[in-house]
Amino acid sequence: MTPYEPEQIDRIVVLDFGSQTCHLIGRRIRERGVYVEIVPGETDPAEWFSETVKGIILSGSPASVHDADAPYPSNAIYSLGVPILGICYGLQFTTHTHGGVVAQSSSREYGPAPVSIHDRHPVLEGIGSRFLSWMSHGDAIRQLPAGGSEIASTVHGVPAVISIPSLAFVGLQFHPEVTHTQNGALILDNFATRVCGARRQWSVQDYRKQLESEVRERVGDDNVLLLISGGVDSSVVAALLLNALPAEQIHLMYIDTGLMRKGESAEIGTALKALGAQNLYLIDAADDFLTDLAGVADPEEKRRIIGDMFVSVQDREVKKRFPGRYLLAQGTLYTDLVESGHGVGRHGARIKGHHNVASPLVQAKREAGLVLEPLAALYKDEVRQLGSALGLPVTVVGRHPFPGPGLAVRILGAVTRERCDILREADAIYIQALRDAGLYDEIWQAFAVLLPIQSVGVAGDSRAYGDVIALRAVVSRDGMTADVYDFKPDVLRGIAAAITNRIPEVGRVVYDVSGKPPATIEWE
Ligand code: XMP
C-alpha cells in the first residue's frame, strides 16, 4: 500500500477489528479534509505511530469481547498521549479491559435507535439533545469502566456515548460512519478536528503532484503495462501515467470480453488517445469468452469461467508482447485492499476476492517487486476527483460502476452473442434516455437486465412471445446499501416504448422496485 508520505501531514489512524463498515470511517473523515489510515487492529503501535498521528479510532467487529480469540489492540495505545474514539466493539473492549462490565444486551439493537444526550462533550458539538443513531450490537455496557461517565443513552437505557477523561477516551455504542446515523459524519469530524485537533491538510489535487513524482521515480526508464478494464479506476491510472511519463514507456492493454456495454471499447480508446496514449493494444477476445460460457446458466459458474478466461487471455497476450522486464500498473483502490483482507487484521472477514489482488500474473509481479498501484491510498470518490484533475472526460470519470463479469451477470440464464446484442441495445437506449433527461448523474447505477422468460404480447393481429427486459436504477453512496430511484412515470413509459419499438425481440419492459437489502443491485 502506498502511504501518504509527507511527514508533516496530520493523520487519524483507524484500528480495524474486522467491521464491514470500517473503511467508511476513513472515508467520512477524509471527505472533510483530514487524512486517515486504516491499519490491522492488532498491529504493534511501533509500526504506525508517529508524531503526525493526532488520534486513534477503534472500529467495530463481528466478534464479542467474550470470544476466546477476540481481537485486541496493544495495551500501549492507551498511553500514546492522543485521544481515542471507540466505536461499538472498540467501546466494549475498552470498557471490558478497564474495570467495566460488558454483557449480552437484553434488548439486542439492530437498526435505528434514538439517543438522548445528558451531558456535553466536544464530540457531540453542534448536535441537538436527541438524534437517531444506527445500532448493530448484541453486547452492551452493563457497568461503566473506572472513571467513565455516561454522556448519552438510548431509549432502552443502554449507554450510547461514554467518556473516560483519564484515557482521553470517548466511546460510541452506535455506528457514526453509516449514513443512517444522523450527524454521524459530524461526530467523526468533531472527533478528528475538535477532540484531536487534526488539521484539514488532505486534498486529492495536492496528492496528484506527489503521485506523479513518485511514479516517475519508481518507473525510471522501465516500461509499464496497464490492463484497462473500461472502469474508472484503470482509466485514472492510465491518465496518471500519461501525465507523469513519456508516452513510449506506457503500454495499455484492453481485453474486450464481448460482454461490454455498447460503444464502450471505442470510447475508451478515444479517451486514452486524447490523453496522448501511443501504445494501445485492443484485444478482441469475445470468441474465447462466449465459447467457454456456452450453455452455462449458473451465476457463480459464469463468474468463475470469466475470471479464469481473463487470466488466461491476459497471460497469453502479455507473454506474446512483453518478453522483457516491465512494471505492471493496477487500479487497485484502498477499499479493494481492505475488502480482500490485505488492509485488515487477521479477524477481518474476507468479503470478496478481487482479481487485481489475486491473479497469478499479479502475484508473480508482486513477488518480483514490479507492481505499481498508485491509487492504493484512495477511495472511489477521490479517484473520480483525481481523474477530473488529470483531464479525463466526465463520461469516463462519472461512469456508473460496471461489474467485472459484465453483461454475463445481467443475462439471466445462458449467455449467447445474440442475447448480448439484445441486452447491449436495450441498455444503450436506457442509458442514453437517462443522459438526455439529465438524470444520469443523479443515479448511482442504472442498467438493463435480460430475463430468462418469454411473455405474450400482440404483434399486428396475432399473439407473439417476446423477451422481457427489466430496468434497474438505484441511488447509493457506496453500493453497500441502495434505494430504488423514483422515476416520474412518463420517463419510464418513454424508455419502455423506445426499447420495444426499436428491438423487435423485446415484448415487455418492467421496472425493478427492490432496495438493497433485501435485493442486491445486480440480479445475479
Ligand atoms: P451487488 O449486486 O452485490 O453489487 O449489490 C454491488 C456493486 O458491486 C458490483 N458487482 C460486481 N463487481 N464483480 C465486480 O467487479 C462482480 O462479480 C460484481 N458483482 C456485483 C455491482 O455492479 C454493484 O456496483
XYZ file of C-alpha atoms and ligand atoms in Angstrom, residues 300 303 352-355 400-406 409-410 444-445 447 472 478-480 482 516 519-524, ligand 1:
54
model
C -21.189 -18.266 -9.858
C -18.095 -15.603 -12.764
C -14.795 -10.807 -1.897
C -11.825 -11.978 -3.881
C -10.538 -9.256 -6.138
C -8.719 -10.273 -9.293
C -21.737 4.173 -13.418
C -19.995 1.140 -11.902
C -19.944 -1.960 -14.099
C -19.258 -5.463 -12.762
C -16.124 -7.321 -13.878
C -18.173 -10.192 -15.434
C -20.035 -7.564 -17.466
C -24.452 -11.442 -14.978
C -27.208 -9.319 -16.495
C -25.675 5.798 -8.798
C -26.105 2.838 -11.111
C -28.740 -0.808 -16.279
C -32.777 -1.168 -12.644
C -21.057 3.106 -1.914
C -23.080 0.186 -3.267
C -23.342 -1.451 0.161
C -29.157 1.109 -2.143
C -30.731 -3.396 -1.153
C -32.193 -7.483 -3.004
C -28.691 -6.901 -4.373
C -28.024 -4.287 -7.038
C -27.220 -6.866 -9.740
C -29.729 -9.627 -10.446
C -27.098 -12.389 -10.329
P -24.459 -6.168 -5.576
O -25.123 -6.791 -6.757
O -23.675 -7.144 -4.749
O -23.398 -5.156 -6.195
O -25.405 -5.346 -4.733
C -22.715 -4.144 -5.513
C -21.798 -3.471 -6.531
O -20.793 -4.397 -6.966
C -20.898 -4.625 -8.370
N -20.693 -6.063 -8.604
C -19.558 -6.601 -9.066
N -18.395 -6.033 -9.416
N -17.511 -8.176 -9.974
C -17.380 -6.822 -9.885
O -16.305 -6.310 -10.237
C -18.653 -8.822 -9.637
O -18.757 -10.052 -9.740
C -19.723 -7.982 -9.159
N -20.984 -8.262 -8.724
C -21.546 -7.066 -8.389
C -22.293 -4.165 -8.762
O -22.346 -3.767 -10.126
C -22.521 -3.026 -7.793
O -21.914 -1.832 -8.256
